[in-house]
Amino acid sequence: MRLLNLLVLGILSFCLAFPVWAGDQDLLSRARRYFEPLPEKPPALKGNPLNPYKIELGKMLYFDPRLSASHLISCNTCHNLSLAGVDIQETSTGHMWQRGPRNAPTVLNSVFNTAQFWDGRAKDLEEQAKGPVQASVEMSNTPERVVATLKSIPEYVELFRKAFPGEKDPVTFDNVAKAIEAFEATLLTPNSPFDRFLKGDLRALTAEEKEGLRLFMEKGCANCHNGINVGGGMYAPFGVVERPGADILPPGDKGRFAVTKTASDEYVFKVPSLRNIALTYPYFHSGKVWSLEDAVSIMGSAQLGADLSPEEVRKIVAFLKTLTGKQPEIVLPILPPSTDRTPRPILGKVK
Amino acid sequence: MRLLNLLVLGILSFCLAFPVWAGDQDLLSRARRYFEPLPEKPPALKGNPLNPYKIELGKMLYFDPRLSASHLISCNTCHNLSLAGVDIQETSTGHMWQRGPRNAPTVLNSVFNTAQFWDGRAKDLEEQAKGPVQASVEMSNTPERVVATLKSIPEYVELFRKAFPGEKDPVTFDNVAKAIEAFEATLLTPNSPFDRFLKGDLRALTAEEKEGLRLFMEKGCANCHNGINVGGGMYAPFGVVERPGADILPPGDKGRFAVTKTASDEYVFKVPSLRNIALTYPYFHSGKVWSLEDAVSIMGSAQLGADLSPEEVRKIVAFLKTLTGKQPEIVLPILPPSTDRTPRPILGKVK
């Protein structure tokens, strides 16, 4: 009798749970067609084999403000690893308090992007690293001064030797960029709730988050924001359906057009990764939108021609928050002191 | 016969080594009258009991640029823990790229200074922490905006509750300063070669470094630079014997006179700690001197009326380098995200 009761109860539970479970399995199958979990380890870098010395050197360079003319600005100033690899500013502030033209993209997981910068003008992180160091509105330095600075510091020379074994003159601007790329490749945020879901843990997302994921795929968001980085893999015009106002899409910045000089690339930008998006406000290349709800709503109308309801927006945002992963644990590097040969900081105009 | 040989050899060795050993013992005894080894643990803070939550909260606040109006400048900007707690600038650069009037003193071991700032106008680190946050040329913020910022971030509110248990409204500007003081009190650099010597390891210093220590005491440097921090314990006029040029001692900055309004305090400054001095260039309140050799030489003529020979300077510098201790190992804090209620950054003039 008791056994029979249990059996009935079991069958009942199964029947009640089955549609949910089957729905979740189906959601997971669909999600796996779009997305991949974030790896725990960095991928191999083309022409830049990783080794522990190179990663440590890259970390030191990443935090060293002496890469800038003023000795005040480091990579970490605009890609702050306490703040999910961004500077939580509309656009970045650089040398002499000048404002840059675009919002700083996060360095986290950026190794999985198809190219770097909002317009994809750098093919990888090595090429990217050389940009801000030289940009007059950012670090405003020259490759020559960077190399002279590093060569004036014996501890750096020694570390370059270990990081680039067998090279005769390892302290070069190319190797500075390679070391920074090596460190940046380790800046991954695995094990987000969404990653756990993708790996098969159906309880890693709440019902609302699952609804958000479903909407994210059904409404078309995932057509551009997909792959390992939930974005970062392709280019798209901002305003496929409806161009947003000049406050959000300043007419002076034509995006990828400046790189390719192709008319069809006007207002085309790299689709940004949405990993850790809840932490990397404000949004878009202009940094003009501070709330994730607003950003989702604007994307709906501008890219999909979809007037998302407040409830739909709320669910999609709930899903997007599951893309926040474990932030990298960084022990602050101790930087070796300058010497009498180290070029002094320049606080005024450089050239 | 063999035993006798050994005995003779032993006695001979002892006779040869004894004068050196006795000289070292004497040097150590004299040094112990001036100096104390740096403790490994922070001291108790008056009215600010330490607890792990408070120290962790203080670390987060120390690294959080949202304590500044621009959201660009944190305590760590000018007291960079990758750079021995300084910014390796003549004087600091703050809000809108304005230059402050004095060289940033190191935060390392500063809990053992008798007072804070070059003119000693803050009695402790709690009082000190409130200064730069509000100074218009530094972080240019207001206590109200700091508190509003922190109260807008639930994770901070929770941490303040844990750090200040039993307080009804723990998110206050006073508690911000208390938490920062608690963290800063942990920023110690023990176990320098000189500390090991003071603790009795006679081989912790080389012959040249010992010569430097001897000169440091005999020439009179140790009359002001003494105690745990080899300085930081008293005030002295810059130019006791001979006032240096206006390039090094700008006539506009009368030091402690601005605090006490006492004529005898003109050009009086706090004697800085010399711990980690090899890392905290450039030197003096004006930051005008970049080489430690030059700084020692200037101190000789200005403070002691002593024309130190290049050899004496070299030996004293060799000794000063033994004051570099183990730098604190800091795991970069991960800062909680802003919310819609968080005040936005202000990049222009604040008031």
XYZ file of C-alpha atoms in Angstrom:
702
model
C 0.000 0.000 0.000
C 2.708 2.431 1.133
C 4.832 1.379 -1.829
C 1.953 2.030 -4.181
C 1.480 5.502 -2.680
C 5.121 6.313 -3.249
C 4.928 5.040 -6.801
C 1.898 7.179 -7.587
C 3.546 10.181 -5.975
C 6.688 9.565 -8.009
C 4.820 9.316 -11.285
C 2.796 12.423 -10.465
C 5.960 14.433 -9.645
C 7.579 13.279 -12.853
C 4.544 14.244 -14.941
C 4.432 17.670 -13.333
C 8.163 18.254 -13.642
C 8.598 16.765 -17.079
C 7.382 19.691 -19.199
C 9.660 22.070 -17.252
C 12.582 19.731 -17.518
C 11.933 19.059 -21.215
C 11.568 22.803 -21.814
C 14.894 23.437 -20.099
C 16.598 20.710 -22.096
C 15.230 22.230 -25.266
C 16.375 25.713 -24.200
C 19.847 24.339 -23.491
C 19.996 22.610 -26.902
C 19.042 25.831 -28.641
C 21.495 27.870 -26.551
C 24.305 25.485 -27.426
C 23.741 26.268 -31.100
C 24.569 29.928 -30.393
C 26.975 29.969 -27.466
C 30.011 28.266 -26.007
C 31.135 28.227 -22.370
C 34.127 30.417 -21.598
C 37.324 28.342 -21.267
C 39.200 28.452 -17.967
C 42.575 28.745 -19.695
C 43.847 31.210 -22.314
C 44.023 29.999 -25.919
C 47.319 29.695 -27.787
C 48.356 33.071 -29.232
C 49.524 33.312 -32.821
C 53.255 34.002 -32.908
C 53.360 34.617 -29.171
C 53.895 31.451 -27.114
C 52.956 31.920 -23.466
C 55.387 31.393 -20.617
C 55.122 32.400 -16.943
C 57.847 35.084 -17.201
C 56.100 36.698 -20.164
C 52.765 36.756 -18.351
C 54.370 38.243 -15.220
C 56.247 40.825 -17.297
C 53.019 41.660 -19.104
C 51.275 42.182 -15.778
C 53.998 44.573 -14.644
C 53.817 46.531 -17.894
C 50.012 46.596 -17.669
C 50.240 48.302 -14.264
C 53.287 50.492 -14.992
C 52.372 54.175 -15.474
C 55.849 54.769 -16.922
C 54.505 53.441 -20.223
C 52.817 56.863 -20.513
C 54.601 60.159 -21.130
C 53.318 61.539 -17.814
C 54.154 58.405 -15.778
C 50.588 58.773 -14.514
C 48.541 56.564 -16.841
C 48.820 52.787 -17.123
C 46.769 50.255 -19.092
C 44.953 49.671 -15.802
C 43.839 53.325 -15.647
C 41.257 52.840 -18.411
C 41.015 49.052 -18.215
C 40.795 48.871 -14.433
C 40.849 45.268 -13.226
C 39.032 46.312 -10.044
C 36.209 47.501 -12.301
C 35.774 44.610 -14.745
C 38.466 45.969 -17.050
C 36.823 49.309 -17.842
C 36.922 52.874 -16.473
C 33.154 53.380 -15.980
C 33.418 56.660 -17.935
C 31.482 57.702 -21.051
C 34.752 58.010 -22.915
C 38.259 57.756 -21.500
C 40.347 60.587 -20.087
C 44.024 60.654 -20.993
C 47.130 62.840 -21.175
C 46.468 66.413 -20.003
C 42.898 65.407 -19.093
C 41.976 65.115 -22.757
C 38.871 63.068 -23.525
C 39.095 60.244 -25.995
C 36.425 59.687 -28.620
C 35.046 56.308 -27.513
C 34.065 54.252 -24.503
C 36.837 51.940 -23.225
C 35.926 48.299 -24.013
C 36.690 45.742 -21.328
C 39.946 43.852 -21.524
C 38.306 40.817 -19.860
C 37.928 37.857 -22.242
C 38.954 40.182 -25.073
C 41.347 37.550 -26.383
C 38.256 35.774 -27.757
C 37.133 38.788 -29.818
C 37.642 38.526 -33.559
C 39.516 41.852 -33.597
C 40.203 44.737 -31.176
C 38.873 48.299 -30.759
C 35.277 49.307 -31.522
C 36.142 49.507 -35.210
C 38.259 46.351 -35.258
C 41.304 48.202 -36.524
C 43.706 45.983 -34.574
C 43.741 42.318 -35.515
C 44.777 41.128 -32.045
C 45.712 42.271 -28.540
C 49.376 42.625 -29.472
C 48.510 45.160 -32.151
C 45.933 46.782 -29.868
C 48.408 47.329 -27.031
C 50.532 49.603 -29.205
C 47.669 52.012 -29.837
C 46.848 53.724 -26.531
C 50.526 53.971 -25.573
C 51.081 56.253 -28.566
C 47.700 57.995 -28.898
C 48.158 61.676 -28.035
C 44.857 61.765 -26.118
C 45.711 58.629 -24.159
C 49.225 57.797 -22.909
C 50.920 60.107 -25.427
C 54.209 58.234 -25.472
C 56.541 57.065 -28.246
C 57.906 53.556 -28.834
C 61.431 54.988 -28.495
C 60.745 56.513 -25.086
C 59.035 53.337 -23.870
C 62.041 51.242 -24.867
C 64.502 53.782 -23.390
C 62.504 53.752 -20.148
C 62.498 49.973 -19.872
C 66.167 49.638 -20.850
C 67.087 52.093 -18.092
C 65.689 49.694 -15.472
C 67.896 46.596 -14.978
C 65.125 44.462 -13.452
C 63.018 44.938 -16.584
C 65.922 44.073 -18.898
C 66.440 40.849 -16.969
C 62.730 39.971 -17.146
C 62.567 40.594 -20.896
C 65.512 38.225 -21.256
C 63.640 35.508 -19.383
C 60.333 36.189 -21.137
C 61.869 36.125 -24.636
C 64.652 33.551 -24.317
C 67.239 33.406 -27.065
C 66.558 36.930 -28.354
C 69.614 39.140 -28.626
C 67.890 42.437 -27.895
C 64.618 41.476 -26.239
C 63.606 44.938 -24.958
C 61.630 46.072 -28.004
C 58.276 47.786 -28.458
C 57.006 44.646 -30.230
C 57.887 42.550 -27.200
C 56.236 45.074 -24.870
C 53.028 44.503 -26.832
C 53.556 40.717 -26.886
C 54.025 40.577 -23.098
C 50.928 42.692 -22.510
C 48.952 40.469 -24.881
C 50.159 37.397 -22.979
C 48.960 38.833 -19.662
C 45.678 40.027 -21.110
C 44.990 36.590 -22.561
C 44.842 35.293 -18.973
C 42.142 37.786 -17.963
C 39.186 35.422 -18.227
C 35.972 35.293 -16.222
C 34.789 31.685 -16.408
C 32.116 29.931 -14.414
C 29.309 32.473 -14.763
C 25.804 31.098 -14.125
C 25.301 31.041 -17.907
C 28.494 29.019 -18.388
C 27.305 26.507 -15.817
C 23.977 26.291 -17.641
C 25.734 25.756 -20.984
C 27.738 22.965 -19.393
C 24.509 21.217 -18.434
C 23.529 22.520 -15.006
C 19.869 23.292 -15.724
C 19.423 24.855 -12.297
C 22.174 27.432 -12.832
C 19.600 29.917 -14.182
C 16.339 30.985 -12.533
C 13.029 30.760 -14.381
C 13.189 34.474 -15.184
C 16.770 34.240 -16.448
C 15.775 31.300 -18.671
C 12.882 33.359 -20.024
C 15.411 36.112 -20.742
C 17.695 33.688 -22.561
C 14.766 32.418 -24.612
C 13.792 35.993 -25.574
C 17.441 36.821 -26.312
C 17.460 34.067 -28.935
C 13.910 34.468 -30.241
C 14.015 38.231 -30.661
C 17.247 37.992 -32.640
C 19.820 39.415 -30.180
C 21.804 36.180 -30.472
C 22.152 36.578 -34.224
C 24.935 39.073 -33.509
C 25.764 38.421 -29.842
C 26.858 34.801 -29.928
C 29.885 32.528 -29.613
C 32.209 32.270 -26.609
C 31.995 35.985 -25.883
C 28.265 36.449 -26.565
C 29.444 39.019 -29.105
C 32.859 40.167 -30.261
C 32.719 37.991 -33.364
C 31.413 40.245 -36.145
C 30.561 43.779 -37.245
C 27.144 45.417 -37.567
C 25.780 48.844 -38.354
C 24.431 50.706 -35.317
C 20.848 51.330 -36.444
C 20.084 48.407 -38.764
C 16.391 49.214 -38.560
C 16.249 52.641 -36.965
C 19.194 54.955 -36.345
C 19.227 56.239 -32.747
C 19.588 59.966 -32.007
C 22.829 61.912 -32.307
C 23.132 61.895 -28.514
C 23.728 58.137 -28.612
C 25.250 57.800 -32.090
C 27.340 60.963 -32.626
C 27.393 61.690 -36.394
C 31.125 62.489 -36.299
C 32.121 58.906 -35.493
C 31.495 56.708 -38.531
C 33.035 53.619 -36.932
C 34.564 51.044 -39.221
C 34.274 53.373 -42.224
C 37.489 55.065 -40.997
C 39.264 51.697 -41.293
C 37.893 50.358 -44.583
C 36.793 53.587 -46.357
C 33.848 51.576 -47.649
C 30.516 53.403 -47.730
C 28.658 50.362 -46.413
C 30.828 50.500 -43.303
C 29.433 53.847 -42.181
C 28.313 53.584 -38.533
C 29.446 49.976 -38.481
C 31.011 48.827 -35.201
C 32.249 45.588 -33.758
C 29.438 43.822 -31.931
C 30.692 44.015 -28.345
C 30.928 41.017 -26.056
C 28.161 40.970 -23.479
C 30.156 39.044 -20.910
C 30.190 40.948 -17.588
C 27.932 43.526 -19.224
C 26.275 44.361 -15.888
C 29.681 45.671 -14.735
C 30.860 47.488 -17.860
C 28.483 50.468 -17.929
C 28.050 52.995 -19.485
C 27.069 51.411 -22.792
C 27.750 51.675 -26.532
C 30.829 53.149 -28.239
C 29.609 56.588 -27.172
C 29.112 55.565 -23.531
C 25.986 57.678 -23.482
C 23.625 55.103 -21.983
C 24.063 54.251 -18.297
C 21.289 51.741 -17.639
C 21.328 48.219 -18.987
C 17.522 48.325 -19.334
C 17.809 51.391 -21.600
C 20.593 49.777 -23.606
C 18.535 46.625 -24.230
C 15.503 48.688 -25.187
C 17.531 50.818 -27.632
C 19.070 47.719 -29.188
C 15.576 46.292 -29.653
C 14.307 49.251 -31.631
C 17.544 50.187 -33.435
C 18.767 46.718 -34.429
C 15.697 44.494 -34.432
C 12.766 46.824 -35.023
C 11.273 45.288 -31.917
C 9.457 47.362 -29.357
C 10.379 45.289 -26.325
C 7.915 45.486 -23.453
C 9.235 46.488 -20.005
C 8.710 42.895 -18.912
C 10.711 41.546 -21.856
C 13.488 44.027 -21.147
C 13.503 42.999 -17.487
C 13.826 39.325 -18.412
C 16.583 39.919 -20.941
C 18.491 42.008 -18.386
C 18.058 39.212 -15.841
C 19.653 36.858 -18.374
C 22.458 39.316 -19.177
C 23.382 39.482 -15.505
C 24.106 35.741 -15.615
C 27.029 36.592 -17.897
C 28.992 37.994 -14.946
C 31.774 35.506 -14.254
C 34.485 35.048 -11.680
C 36.737 38.117 -11.927
C 40.476 37.375 -12.242
C 42.408 37.468 -8.973
C 45.389 39.757 -9.472
C 48.249 40.210 -7.038
C 49.401 43.776 -7.567
C 52.879 43.717 -9.134
C 55.739 45.492 -7.369
C 57.469 47.602 -10.018
C 61.238 48.064 -10.117
C 62.501 51.613 -9.462
C 63.599 54.040 -12.157
C 67.270 54.969 -12.436
C 69.169 58.131 -13.336
C 68.882 57.073 -16.991
C 65.073 56.790 -16.939
C 63.392 59.548 -18.967
C 61.512 61.945 -16.682
C 57.729 62.338 -16.814
C 56.333 64.872 -19.288
C 53.130 66.466 -18.054
C 52.659 68.985 -20.861
C 52.347 68.593 -24.608
C 54.723 65.912 -25.827
C 55.494 66.951 -29.390
C 99.447 16.964 18.333
C 96.510 17.286 15.930
C 94.362 18.574 18.825
C 96.973 21.179 19.688
C 97.089 22.357 16.049
C 93.330 22.797 16.014
C 93.415 24.709 19.256
C 96.101 27.113 17.985
C 94.172 27.597 14.754
C 91.007 28.305 16.726
C 92.647 30.885 18.939
C 94.307 32.549 15.944
C 90.977 32.791 14.043
C 89.286 34.257 17.068
C 92.004 36.896 17.527
C 91.770 37.902 13.858
C 87.967 38.023 13.795
C 87.470 39.625 17.182
C 88.094 43.301 16.275
C 85.631 43.093 13.356
C 83.063 41.315 15.457
C 83.549 43.731 18.374
C 83.260 46.725 15.994
C 80.003 45.339 14.611
C 78.635 44.696 18.070
C 79.475 48.260 19.009
C 77.830 49.609 15.841
C 74.714 47.576 16.631
C 74.600 48.883 20.216
C 74.865 52.467 19.006
C 72.250 51.881 16.273
C 69.835 50.443 18.809
C 69.971 53.738 20.712
C 68.587 55.517 17.621
C 66.426 53.000 15.766
C 63.860 50.264 16.259
C 63.036 47.407 13.887
C 59.778 47.785 11.994
C 57.027 45.608 13.533
C 55.413 42.955 11.330
C 51.909 43.823 12.560
C 50.046 47.139 12.642
C 49.812 48.936 15.998
C 46.480 49.515 17.745
C 44.780 52.627 16.347
C 43.308 55.198 18.716
C 39.515 55.062 18.562
C 39.603 52.739 15.566
C 39.777 49.045 16.495
C 40.905 46.865 13.589
C 38.822 44.019 12.220
C 39.188 42.068 8.960
C 36.024 43.563 7.397
C 37.239 47.083 8.112
C 40.639 46.374 6.589
C 39.042 44.817 3.488
C 36.596 47.716 3.165
C 39.486 50.156 3.557
C 41.363 48.382 0.770
C 38.355 48.658 -1.534
C 37.948 52.360 -0.759
C 41.691 52.900 -1.254
C 41.426 51.525 -4.791
C 38.002 52.962 -5.656
C 38.220 55.931 -8.073
C 34.594 56.770 -7.241
C 35.903 58.519 -4.131
C 36.939 61.293 -6.555
C 34.564 63.624 -8.389
C 35.839 62.360 -11.749
C 35.719 58.647 -10.805
C 39.254 58.598 -12.194
C 41.467 59.171 -9.161
C 41.821 56.818 -6.209
C 44.132 56.929 -3.180
C 46.256 54.467 -5.140
C 46.735 56.977 -7.981
C 49.139 59.117 -5.939
C 50.056 56.492 -3.342
C 50.586 53.671 -5.804
C 51.254 50.383 -4.015
C 53.085 49.086 -7.079
C 55.483 52.007 -6.618
C 56.230 51.940 -2.877
C 53.175 54.042 -2.077
C 54.143 57.131 -4.102
C 53.528 58.484 -7.619
C 57.181 59.119 -8.613
C 56.193 62.664 -9.635
C 57.688 65.971 -8.410
C 54.281 66.963 -7.110
C 50.996 65.153 -7.632
C 48.560 65.640 -10.498
C 44.869 65.694 -9.646
C 41.422 66.738 -10.879
C 41.547 68.372 -14.317
C 45.302 67.664 -14.485
C 45.979 70.305 -11.843
C 49.318 70.039 -10.064
C 49.388 69.931 -6.296
C 51.924 71.930 -4.310
C 53.935 69.119 -2.708
C 55.485 65.723 -3.354
C 53.267 62.781 -2.336
C 54.730 61.109 0.769
C 54.638 57.321 0.862
C 51.751 55.623 2.624
C 54.013 52.692 3.553
C 54.709 52.523 7.310
C 53.088 55.960 7.633
C 51.093 54.733 10.631
C 54.333 55.094 12.617
C 54.756 58.796 11.748
C 54.017 61.246 14.524
C 51.590 63.162 12.272
C 50.592 63.195 8.586
C 51.316 65.499 5.601
C 54.627 67.350 5.123
C 53.447 70.011 7.553
C 51.917 67.583 10.057
C 48.506 69.199 9.814
C 46.678 65.875 10.270
C 47.230 64.122 13.566
C 46.678 60.639 12.151
C 45.832 58.689 9.009
C 42.096 58.968 9.642
C 42.308 62.740 9.574
C 44.730 62.606 6.632
C 42.424 60.469 4.490
C 39.785 63.191 4.479
C 42.127 65.771 2.955
C 42.892 64.631 -0.613
C 39.305 63.465 -1.162
C 38.133 67.053 -0.735
C 41.125 69.047 -2.034
C 40.100 70.784 -5.263
C 43.478 70.024 -6.895
C 43.335 66.355 -5.888
C 40.114 64.284 -5.864
C 37.858 67.361 -5.701
C 34.949 65.575 -4.065
C 32.663 66.404 -1.143
C 31.877 64.267 1.918
C 28.186 64.365 0.919
C 28.859 63.032 -2.572
C 31.189 60.329 -1.232
C 28.530 59.139 1.203
C 25.790 59.321 -1.449
C 27.998 57.289 -3.797
C 28.686 54.576 -1.249
C 25.072 54.432 -0.057
C 23.945 53.890 -3.647
C 25.935 50.643 -3.811
C 24.341 47.838 -1.722
C 27.552 45.796 -1.420
C 29.297 48.756 0.209
C 26.417 49.362 2.631
C 26.629 45.720 3.697
C 30.395 45.909 4.187
C 30.165 49.082 6.260
C 27.655 47.255 8.460
C 30.109 44.417 9.020
C 33.101 46.722 9.468
C 31.335 48.946 12.013
C 29.074 46.532 13.887
C 26.350 48.002 16.060
C 26.307 51.395 14.332
C 22.897 52.521 13.144
C 24.083 54.482 10.115
C 27.587 53.193 9.433
C 28.093 54.735 5.967
C 29.601 58.059 7.061
C 32.559 60.102 5.879
C 34.211 59.535 9.263
C 33.934 55.780 8.795
C 35.292 56.043 5.247
C 38.394 57.650 6.764
C 38.530 55.084 9.586
C 38.376 52.164 7.138
C 41.097 53.676 4.959
C 43.245 54.257 8.053
C 42.718 50.622 9.073
C 43.913 49.377 5.672
C 46.831 51.796 5.547
C 47.978 50.678 8.992
C 48.615 47.240 7.467
C 50.911 48.633 4.764
C 54.202 47.778 6.433
C 57.539 46.790 4.912
C 59.302 44.728 7.576
C 62.378 42.564 7.284
C 64.664 44.998 5.462
C 68.389 44.233 5.762
C 68.617 47.022 8.346
C 65.790 45.490 10.393
C 67.580 42.141 10.373
C 70.750 43.898 11.525
C 68.874 45.669 14.335
C 67.511 42.317 15.435
C 71.058 41.021 15.804
C 72.043 39.559 12.429
C 75.456 41.216 12.082
C 75.873 39.841 8.579
C 72.692 41.469 7.268
C 74.677 44.543 6.191
C 77.840 44.640 4.038
C 80.990 46.405 5.221
C 80.117 49.435 3.077
C 76.540 49.573 4.379
C 77.867 49.411 7.959
C 80.230 52.259 7.179
C 77.232 54.188 5.859
C 75.268 53.495 9.040
C 78.219 54.660 11.135
C 78.481 57.913 9.118
C 74.671 58.352 9.290
C 74.937 58.427 13.072
C 78.265 60.266 13.425
C 77.466 63.058 10.975
C 74.180 63.771 12.741
C 71.593 62.476 10.233
C 70.191 60.183 12.925
C 69.494 63.138 15.228
C 66.379 63.786 13.139
C 65.974 60.550 11.169
C 65.504 58.012 13.928
C 62.957 55.754 15.596
C 60.959 52.990 13.926
C 60.567 54.971 10.711
C 64.107 56.421 10.558
C 62.312 59.773 10.518
C 58.679 60.779 10.729
C 58.950 61.605 14.427
C 59.615 65.364 14.578
C 59.756 68.665 12.694
C 62.806 70.568 11.463
C 63.491 73.674 9.401
C 64.724 72.907 5.875
C 68.020 74.771 5.940
C 69.123 74.644 9.593
C 72.610 75.669 8.588
C 72.281 76.840 5.000
C 69.047 77.403 3.127
C 69.057 75.643 -0.278
C 68.127 77.518 -3.468
C 64.575 78.466 -4.433
C 64.584 75.636 -7.000
C 64.633 73.108 -4.160
C 62.931 75.153 -1.416
C 60.288 77.276 -3.187
C 59.829 80.476 -1.143
C 56.041 80.297 -1.507
C 55.743 77.147 0.621
C 56.511 78.006 4.234
C 55.644 74.531 5.512
C 54.409 74.208 9.064
C 54.062 78.004 9.396
C 50.718 77.662 7.580
C 49.541 75.334 10.357
C 50.866 77.066 13.486
C 51.250 80.718 12.261
C 54.395 80.825 14.383
C 57.350 82.677 12.864
C 59.781 80.007 14.029
C 57.877 77.466 11.969
C 58.743 79.116 8.659
C 60.175 76.494 6.277
C 59.691 73.859 8.938
C 58.609 70.444 7.661
C 58.049 67.030 9.126
C 61.266 65.018 8.953
C 60.279 62.322 6.448
C 60.735 58.627 7.091
C 63.664 57.197 5.153
C 62.224 53.700 4.953
C 62.113 52.550 1.293
C 63.767 55.842 0.376
C 65.511 54.267 -2.641
C 62.018 53.697 -4.120
C 60.312 56.964 -3.210
C 62.114 59.415 -5.519
C 61.985 62.303 -6.318
C 62.968 63.827 -2.985
C 61.960 66.597 -0.565
C 58.561 68.291 -0.253
C 59.247 70.003 -3.566
C 60.172 66.760 -5.330
C 62.889 68.678 -7.153
C 65.768 66.276 -6.492
C 65.776 62.961 -8.339
C 68.981 61.307 -7.187
C 69.439 59.932 -3.699
C 73.118 60.917 -3.827
C 72.161 64.557 -4.486
C 69.540 64.455 -1.731
C 72.060 63.168 0.817
C 74.603 65.763 -0.233
C 72.052 68.606 0.036
C 70.946 67.403 3.464
C 74.608 67.406 4.558
C 75.180 71.039 3.652
C 71.692 72.392 4.459
C 71.046 70.613 7.754
C 74.439 69.663 9.133
C 76.857 72.157 7.644
C 78.836 69.141 6.504
C 80.460 68.971 3.120
C 80.130 65.228 2.628
C 82.751 63.694 0.329
C 81.531 61.639 -2.655
C 82.775 58.538 -0.816
C 80.805 59.417 2.311
C 77.705 60.091 0.234
C 78.140 56.741 -1.509
C 78.390 54.900 1.801
C 75.385 56.661 3.308
C 73.363 55.865 0.186
C 74.466 52.224 0.449
C 73.112 52.229 4.011
C 69.864 53.956 2.987
C 69.220 51.234 0.429
C 69.143 48.703 3.277
C 65.942 50.419 4.448
C 64.009 48.866 1.557
C 61.768 46.222 3.105
C 59.368 43.582 1.882
C 56.617 45.412 -0.001
C 53.058 44.491 1.026
C 51.390 41.847 -1.129
C 48.028 43.206 -2.221
C 45.334 41.244 -3.993
C 43.535 43.793 -6.146
C 40.022 44.285 -4.761
C 37.033 43.682 -7.035
C 34.775 46.716 -6.635
C 30.978 46.441 -6.616
C 29.182 48.092 -9.546
C 27.484 51.480 -9.384
C 23.697 51.648 -9.573
C 21.215 54.069 -11.121
C 21.403 56.076 -7.885
C 25.193 56.517 -8.001
C 26.203 60.119 -8.751
C 27.799 60.382 -12.202
C 31.431 61.397 -12.687
C 32.191 65.113 -12.943
C 35.147 65.829 -15.192
C 34.960 69.642 -15.131
C 35.061 72.151 -12.319
C 33.090 70.842 -9.351
C 31.894 73.991 -7.620
